[in-house]
mmCIF file of C-alpha atoms in Angstrom:
data_model
loop_
_atom_site.group_PDB
_atom_site.id
_atom_site.type_symbol
_atom_site.label_atom_id
_atom_site.label_comp_id
_atom_site.label_asym_id
_atom_site.label_seq_id
_atom_site.Cartn_x
_atom_site.Cartn_y
_atom_site.Cartn_z
ATOM 1 C CA MET R 1 -13.340 5.633 9.633
ATOM 2 C CA LYS R 2 -14.221 4.074 6.466
ATOM 3 C CA THR R 3 -11.239 2.737 4.515
ATOM 4 C CA CYS R 4 -11.323 2.161 0.976
ATOM 5 C CA PHE R 5 -9.343 2.465 -2.464
ATOM 6 C CA VAL R 6 -10.399 3.744 -5.485
ATOM 7 C CA VAL R 7 -10.618 2.279 -8.598
ATOM 8 C CA ILE R 8 -10.478 4.401 -11.493
ATOM 9 C CA SER R 9 -11.948 3.591 -15.019
ATOM 10 C CA LEU R 10 -9.889 4.873 -18.050
ATOM 11 C CA SER R 11 -10.732 4.297 -21.735
ATOM 12 C CA ILE R 12 -7.162 4.108 -23.461
ATOM 13 C CA LEU R 13 -7.213 4.559 -27.290
ATOM 14 C CA TYR R 14 -3.721 4.966 -27.848
ATOM 15 C CA ARG R 15 -0.315 4.558 -26.019
ATOM 16 C CA LEU R 16 0.012 6.434 -23.222
ATOM 17 C CA CYS R 17 3.521 7.246 -23.301
ATOM 18 C CA TRP R 18 6.815 7.152 -25.071
ATOM 19 C CA SER R 19 10.607 6.766 -23.691
ATOM 20 C CA GLY R 20 11.393 9.957 -25.330
ATOM 21 C CA GLY R 21 10.799 13.695 -24.876
ATOM 22 C CA ILE R 22 9.648 13.406 -21.247
ATOM 23 C CA PHE R 23 12.593 14.536 -19.057
ATOM 24 C CA ALA R 24 14.420 17.795 -19.885
ATOM 25 C CA THR R 25 18.150 18.198 -19.046
ATOM 26 C CA ASN R 26 18.954 18.908 -15.586
ATOM 27 C CA GLU R 27 15.682 19.329 -14.724
ATOM 28 C CA ARG R 28 15.262 19.155 -10.631
ATOM 29 C CA TYR R 29 12.688 17.047 -8.965
ATOM 30 C CA PHE R 30 11.679 17.045 -4.980
ATOM 31 C CA PRO R 31 12.707 20.604 -4.259
ATOM 32 C CA GLY R 32 14.051 20.942 -0.857
ATOM 33 C CA ARG R 33 15.507 18.028 0.934
ATOM 34 C CA PHE R 34 16.508 15.843 -2.461
ATOM 35 C CA TYR R 35 17.564 17.030 -5.260
ATOM 36 C CA TYR R 36 17.862 14.616 -8.701
ATOM 37 C CA HIS R 37 19.364 15.599 -12.019
ATOM 38 C CA VAL R 38 17.990 13.574 -14.826
ATOM 39 C CA ARG R 39 20.226 13.154 -17.785
ATOM 40 C CA GLN R 40 19.515 13.731 -20.877
ATOM 41 C CA ASP R 41 17.196 10.876 -22.707
ATOM 42 C CA THR R 42 18.850 9.499 -25.624
ATOM 43 C CA ALA R 43 15.881 7.581 -26.772
ATOM 44 C CA ALA R 44 14.259 9.076 -29.993
ATOM 45 C CA THR R 45 11.906 11.992 -29.213
ATOM 46 C CA MET R 46 8.270 11.658 -30.505
ATOM 47 C CA PRO R 47 6.333 14.481 -31.471
ATOM 48 C CA ASP R 48 4.010 16.367 -28.764
ATOM 49 C CA ARG R 49 0.359 15.297 -28.862
ATOM 50 C CA PRO R 50 -2.406 15.873 -26.761
ATOM 51 C CA TYR R 51 -3.643 13.308 -24.137
ATOM 52 C CA SER R 52 -6.920 13.118 -25.921
ATOM 53 C CA TRP R 53 -7.158 9.447 -26.197
ATOM 54 C CA LEU R 54 -6.929 9.171 -22.526
ATOM 55 C CA THR R 55 -10.818 9.447 -21.030
ATOM 56 C CA PHE R 56 -12.027 9.439 -17.579
ATOM 57 C CA THR R 57 -14.950 7.202 -17.186
ATOM 58 C CA LYS R 58 -15.857 6.530 -13.862
ATOM 59 C CA ALA R 59 -14.378 6.160 -10.203
ATOM 60 C CA THR R 60 -15.658 3.321 -8.010
ATOM 61 C CA ASP R 61 -15.162 3.317 -4.262
ATOM 62 C CA LEU R 62 -14.227 -0.563 -2.804
ATOM 63 C CA PRO R 63 -14.360 -0.972 0.940
ATOM 64 C CA ALA R 64 -11.026 -2.437 2.559
ATOM 65 C CA SER R 65 -9.388 -2.632 5.763
ATOM 66 C CA TRP R 66 -6.890 -0.432 7.221
ATOM 67 C CA GLY R 67 -4.078 0.766 5.455
ATOM 68 C CA VAL R 68 -4.129 -0.477 2.256
ATOM 69 C CA LYS R 69 -0.419 -0.868 0.998
ATOM 70 C CA SER R 70 -0.565 -2.226 -2.575
ATOM 71 C CA VAL R 71 -3.044 -3.624 -5.047
ATOM 72 C CA LEU R 72 -2.711 -6.442 -7.707
ATOM 73 C CA PHE R 73 -4.536 -8.645 -10.441
ATOM 74 C CA ASN R 74 -4.038 -12.102 -10.800
ATOM 75 C CA THR R 75 -2.301 -13.114 -13.922
ATOM 76 C CA ALA R 76 -5.420 -14.527 -15.452
ATOM 77 C CA GLY R 77 -6.940 -10.747 -14.789
ATOM 78 C CA THR R 78 -9.974 -11.994 -13.287
ATOM 79 C CA LYS R 79 -9.568 -11.089 -9.560
ATOM 80 C CA LEU R 80 -8.106 -8.143 -7.949
ATOM 81 C CA TYR R 81 -6.290 -8.448 -4.378
ATOM 82 C CA ALA R 82 -5.753 -5.427 -1.655
ATOM 83 C CA LEU R 83 -3.110 -5.762 0.780
ATOM 84 C CA ASN R 84 -3.842 -4.300 4.085
ATOM 85 C CA LEU R 85 -0.728 -3.384 5.852
ATOM 86 C CA GLU R 86 -2.408 -2.120 9.131
ATOM 87 C CA GLY R 87 -5.648 -4.672 8.833
ATOM 88 C CA MET R 88 -3.313 -7.368 8.693
ATOM 89 C CA SER R 89 -5.502 -8.896 5.805
ATOM 90 C CA ILE R 90 -5.833 -9.298 1.860
ATOM 91 C CA TYR R 91 -9.168 -8.562 0.155
ATOM 92 C CA GLU R 92 -10.155 -10.691 -3.075
ATOM 93 C CA TYR R 93 -12.522 -9.082 -5.309
ATOM 94 C CA SER R 94 -14.166 -9.914 -8.483
ATOM 95 C CA ARG R 95 -12.788 -8.018 -11.043
ATOM 96 C CA GLU R 96 -16.199 -8.071 -13.234
ATOM 97 C CA ASN R 97 -18.391 -6.972 -10.889
ATOM 98 C CA LYS R 98 -16.193 -5.733 -8.012
ATOM 99 C CA LYS R 99 -17.713 -7.736 -5.314
ATOM 100 C CA LEU R 100 -15.824 -8.822 -2.378
ATOM 101 C CA LEU R 101 -15.229 -12.664 -2.636
ATOM 102 C CA ARG R 102 -12.820 -13.413 0.248
ATOM 103 C CA ILE R 103 -11.019 -11.987 2.989
ATOM 104 C CA ILE R 104 -7.605 -13.647 3.942
ATOM 105 C CA SER R 105 -6.412 -12.759 7.408
ATOM 106 C CA PHE R 106 -3.280 -13.228 9.716
ATOM 107 C CA ARG R 107 -3.400 -14.449 13.366
ATOM 108 C CA PRO R 108 -1.256 -11.463 14.615
ATOM 109 C CA THR R 109 2.075 -12.042 16.439
ATOM 110 C CA LYS R 110 3.959 -9.482 18.195
ATOM 111 C CA ALA R 111 6.957 -8.183 16.905
ATOM 112 C CA LYS R 112 9.146 -4.944 16.506
ATOM 113 C CA GLY R 113 7.880 -2.397 14.069
ATOM 114 C CA TRP R 114 10.002 0.444 12.128
ATOM 115 C CA ASP R 115 9.386 4.203 12.551
ATOM 116 C CA TYR R 116 10.383 5.423 9.085
ATOM 117 C CA VAL R 117 9.908 9.204 10.181
ATOM 118 C CA LEU R 118 12.484 8.601 13.318
ATOM 119 C CA ASN R 119 14.705 5.718 11.264
ATOM 120 C CA LYS R 120 14.510 3.407 14.262
ATOM 121 C CA PRO R 121 12.659 0.399 15.548
ATOM 122 C CA ILE R 122 9.061 0.788 17.220
ATOM 123 C CA PRO R 123 9.207 -1.681 19.931
ATOM 124 C CA VAL R 124 5.691 -3.012 19.767
ATOM 125 C CA SER R 125 4.300 -3.768 16.805
ATOM 126 C CA PHE R 126 2.743 -7.207 14.696
ATOM 127 C CA ALA R 127 4.445 -9.468 12.330
ATOM 128 C CA GLU R 128 1.802 -9.948 9.896
ATOM 129 C CA LYS R 129 1.954 -6.865 8.000
ATOM 130 C CA PRO R 130 1.702 -7.752 4.380
ATOM 131 C CA VAL R 131 3.250 -4.950 1.889
ATOM 132 C CA GLU R 132 3.474 -6.616 -1.635
ATOM 133 C CA GLY R 133 2.352 -9.705 -3.418
ATOM 134 C CA CYS R 134 3.214 -11.926 -6.441
ATOM 135 C CA PHE R 135 1.300 -14.771 -8.163
ATOM 136 C CA SER R 136 2.971 -17.885 -9.461
ATOM 137 C CA HIS R 137 1.894 -21.490 -11.170
ATOM 138 C CA GLN R 138 -1.076 -20.371 -12.740
ATOM 139 C CA ASP R 139 -2.440 -17.797 -9.854
ATOM 140 C CA LYS R 140 -1.849 -21.074 -7.361
ATOM 141 C CA ILE R 141 0.302 -19.363 -5.134
ATOM 142 C CA LEU R 142 0.052 -15.703 -3.738
ATOM 143 C CA TRP R 143 3.553 -14.762 -2.333
ATOM 144 C CA VAL R 144 3.012 -12.166 0.413
ATOM 145 C CA SER R 145 5.995 -9.943 2.021
ATOM 146 C CA LEU R 146 5.405 -9.498 5.607
ATOM 147 C CA HIS R 147 6.752 -5.999 7.164
ATOM 148 C CA ASN R 148 7.737 -7.078 10.474
ATOM 149 C CA ALA R 149 8.403 -10.728 10.192
ATOM 150 C CA GLY R 150 11.775 -10.835 7.991
ATOM 151 C CA GLY R 151 10.374 -12.958 5.443
ATOM 152 C CA ILE R 152 7.662 -13.902 2.950
ATOM 153 C CA VAL R 153 5.032 -16.428 3.019
ATOM 154 C CA PRO R 154 3.267 -18.788 0.281
ATOM 155 C CA ILE R 155 -0.564 -18.569 0.379
ATOM 156 C CA LEU R 156 -2.294 -21.314 -1.454
ATOM 157 C CA LEU R 157 -5.504 -19.661 -2.925
ATOM 158 C CA ASP R 158 -7.388 -22.886 -4.098
ATOM 159 C CA ALA R 159 -6.186 -25.614 -1.736
ATOM 160 C CA VAL R 160 -5.615 -26.524 1.718
ATOM 161 C CA LEU R 161 -2.263 -27.223 2.777
ATOM 162 C CA ILE R 162 -0.636 -30.339 3.301
ATOM 163 C CA GLU R 163 -1.453 -32.159 6.798
ATOM 164 C CA GLY R 164 1.392 -31.762 9.447
ATOM 165 C CA SER R 165 2.554 -28.693 7.729
ATOM 166 C CA ARG R 166 2.055 -26.642 10.906
ATOM 167 C CA ASP R 167 4.481 -29.209 12.724
ATOM 168 C CA SER R 168 7.057 -29.480 9.739
ATOM 169 C CA MET R 169 8.492 -25.582 9.838
ATOM 170 C CA ALA R 170 9.857 -24.021 12.935
ATOM 171 C CA TYR R 171 8.320 -20.820 11.297
ATOM 172 C CA SER R 172 4.837 -20.857 10.491
ATOM 173 C CA ARG R 173 1.761 -18.641 10.233
ATOM 174 C CA ALA R 174 -1.858 -19.038 10.597
ATOM 175 C CA VAL R 175 -4.071 -17.803 7.898
ATOM 176 C CA TYR R 176 -7.775 -17.470 7.891
ATOM 177 C CA VAL R 177 -9.589 -17.533 4.500
ATOM 178 C CA LYS R 178 -13.194 -16.443 5.012
ATOM 179 C CA ASP R 179 -15.669 -16.957 2.177
ATOM 180 C CA VAL R 180 -17.592 -13.610 2.230
ATOM 181 C CA GLU R 181 -20.880 -15.259 0.692
ATOM 182 C CA THR R 182 -21.142 -18.210 2.708
ATOM 183 C CA ASN R 183 -19.519 -16.815 6.054
ATOM 184 C CA LYS R 184 -17.501 -20.000 5.984
ATOM 185 C CA THR R 185 -13.666 -19.783 7.081
ATOM 186 C CA ASP R 186 -10.935 -21.987 6.797
ATOM 187 C CA THR R 187 -7.541 -22.172 8.621
ATOM 188 C CA GLN R 188 -4.019 -22.578 6.808
ATOM 189 C CA TYR R 189 -0.605 -22.853 8.131
ATOM 190 C CA THR R 190 1.811 -21.394 5.888
ATOM 191 C CA ALA R 191 5.578 -21.287 6.050
ATOM 192 C CA LEU R 192 7.237 -17.954 6.733
ATOM 193 C CA ILE R 193 10.248 -18.046 4.519
ATOM 194 C CA LYS R 194 13.177 -15.643 5.837
ATOM 195 C CA THR R 195 14.695 -13.262 3.473
ATOM 196 C CA GLY R 196 15.695 -10.223 5.396
ATOM 197 C CA MET R 197 14.513 -7.003 7.401
ATOM 198 C CA ILE R 198 11.548 -5.350 5.966
ATOM 199 C CA PRO R 199 10.971 -7.220 2.658
ATOM 200 C CA LYS R 200 9.213 -5.334 0.371
ATOM 201 C CA VAL R 201 8.727 -6.081 -3.468
ATOM 202 C CA ILE R 202 8.531 -9.556 -4.973
ATOM 203 C CA ALA R 203 9.039 -10.706 -8.538
ATOM 204 C CA LYS R 204 9.260 -13.805 -10.205
ATOM 205 C CA THR R 205 10.646 -15.516 -13.348
ATOM 206 C CA ASP R 206 8.566 -16.310 -16.124
ATOM 207 C CA ASP R 207 9.308 -20.332 -15.867
ATOM 208 C CA ASP R 208 7.903 -20.080 -12.021
ATOM 209 C CA GLN R 209 11.102 -21.520 -10.858
ATOM 210 C CA THR R 210 12.774 -18.289 -9.123
ATOM 211 C CA LEU R 211 11.551 -15.190 -7.043
ATOM 212 C CA LEU R 212 13.492 -12.094 -6.090
ATOM 213 C CA VAL R 213 12.429 -10.121 -2.868
ATOM 214 C CA SER R 214 13.927 -6.866 -1.982
ATOM 215 C CA ASN R 215 14.724 -6.397 1.595
ATOM 216 C CA TRP R 216 14.386 -2.717 2.442
ATOM 217 C CA GLY R 217 15.839 -2.832 6.114
ATOM 218 C CA SER R 218 18.706 -5.129 5.523
ATOM 219 C CA LYS R 219 19.657 -3.633 2.190
ATOM 220 C CA THR R 220 19.727 -6.809 0.392
ATOM 221 C CA LEU R 221 18.135 -8.889 -2.347
ATOM 222 C CA SER R 222 16.940 -12.568 -1.935
ATOM 223 C CA ILE R 223 16.746 -14.996 -4.514
ATOM 224 C CA LEU R 224 14.468 -18.231 -3.687
ATOM 225 C CA LYS R 225 13.756 -21.465 -5.543
ATOM 226 C CA ILE R 226 10.218 -22.111 -5.676
ATOM 227 C CA ASN R 227 7.889 -24.817 -6.370
ATOM 228 C CA ASP R 228 3.881 -25.755 -5.978
ATOM 229 C CA THR R 229 4.472 -29.194 -4.845
ATOM 230 C CA LEU R 230 6.480 -29.255 -1.814
ATOM 231 C CA TYR R 231 6.162 -27.697 1.467
ATOM 232 C CA PRO R 232 7.275 -24.785 2.317
ATOM 233 C CA TYR R 233 7.110 -24.244 -1.726
ATOM 234 C CA GLY R 234 10.139 -22.001 -1.449
ATOM 235 C CA LYS R 235 13.794 -21.815 -0.107
ATOM 236 C CA ARG R 236 16.316 -18.912 -0.121
ATOM 237 C CA PHE R 237 19.703 -19.766 -1.773
ATOM 238 C CA TYR R 238 21.396 -16.646 -2.473
ATOM 239 C CA THR R 239 21.644 -13.151 -0.781
ATOM 240 C CA ILE R 240 22.887 -10.137 -2.874
ATOM 241 C CA LYS R 241 24.181 -7.383 -0.896
ATOM 242 C CA MET R 242 22.628 -3.573 -2.301
ATOM 243 C CA PRO R 243 24.516 -0.366 -2.207
ATOM 244 C CA ASP R 244 21.350 1.038 -0.713
ATOM 245 C CA ILE R 245 17.778 0.621 -0.164
ATOM 246 C CA PRO R 246 16.362 -1.536 -2.520
ATOM 247 C CA ARG R 247 12.643 -1.302 -3.622
ATOM 248 C CA GLY R 248 11.293 -2.169 -7.130
ATOM 249 C CA VAL R 249 12.412 -5.150 -9.066
ATOM 250 C CA ALA R 250 12.085 -5.774 -12.649
ATOM 251 C CA ILE R 251 13.010 -8.854 -14.470
ATOM 252 C CA ASP R 252 14.429 -9.118 -18.198
ATOM 253 C CA GLU R 253 13.526 -12.490 -19.550
ATOM 254 C CA LYS R 254 14.759 -11.885 -22.972
ATOM 255 C CA ASN R 255 18.157 -10.958 -21.896
ATOM 256 C CA LYS R 256 18.324 -12.862 -18.275
ATOM 257 C CA ARG R 257 18.882 -10.119 -16.480
ATOM 258 C CA SER R 258 17.020 -8.428 -13.306
ATOM 259 C CA PHE R 259 16.755 -4.482 -12.447
ATOM 260 C CA VAL R 260 16.669 -3.440 -8.731
ATOM 261 C CA ALA R 261 15.235 0.116 -7.885
ATOM 262 C CA ILE R 262 17.684 1.805 -5.341
ATOM 263 C CA TYR R 263 15.429 4.196 -2.968
ATOM 264 C CA GLY R 264 17.209 7.321 -2.164
ATOM 265 C CA SER R 265 19.895 7.086 -4.564
ATOM 266 C CA ASN R 266 20.384 8.287 -8.533
#
């Protein structure tokens, strides 16, 4: 089976949306099992306008591995990364020519999974299933949440981890970085930093000092201090219990606050 994701090119000639005039009072979404009542939007209502400034250009298929979970650009905007959950790998592409540059894969180790339909553990699965990612320190480190490992790993994209790092941590993961053009593969040993059950979204502060990680299974938010010079590059120092399942995380740098989306709640 061919696994891929689609890149859609859009020409954006104007703002795509406004905060006002989007939702109707008491409008119901997700008919059937879940109902969400949307309150009246108090923001100023903008006049209705046709979406004539949004023009479809083309769609391009990029080959990836099994179960593409998420995609993200580096902060420089030069490379695109596809996190393949079931393929236990990360594909790195050139944004300019869509060419596959490197394949970052994990050595699989057995672990329990999670059945979202039956809402119970899967006895046999693998720990190293990448979910979401986040860049820090000018794209030096790619932080990746691993679905069944109970934590996140820092991947140094342009450097080899320090000698002896494999033996300095009880929880380490082997990472293989393959250059597609040369067919050369390097091996890294990166730390697994424990956060909580089924880690999902990762967000960082602008000063590259703090990470926030939402943990779906344990219903917690982990706060980590990070750096780019001292292995294992991050340490959890606080855990916040959430009222329900946390998912998306957004950091408001100006007002020194963070927002966490609570899945299945309003």
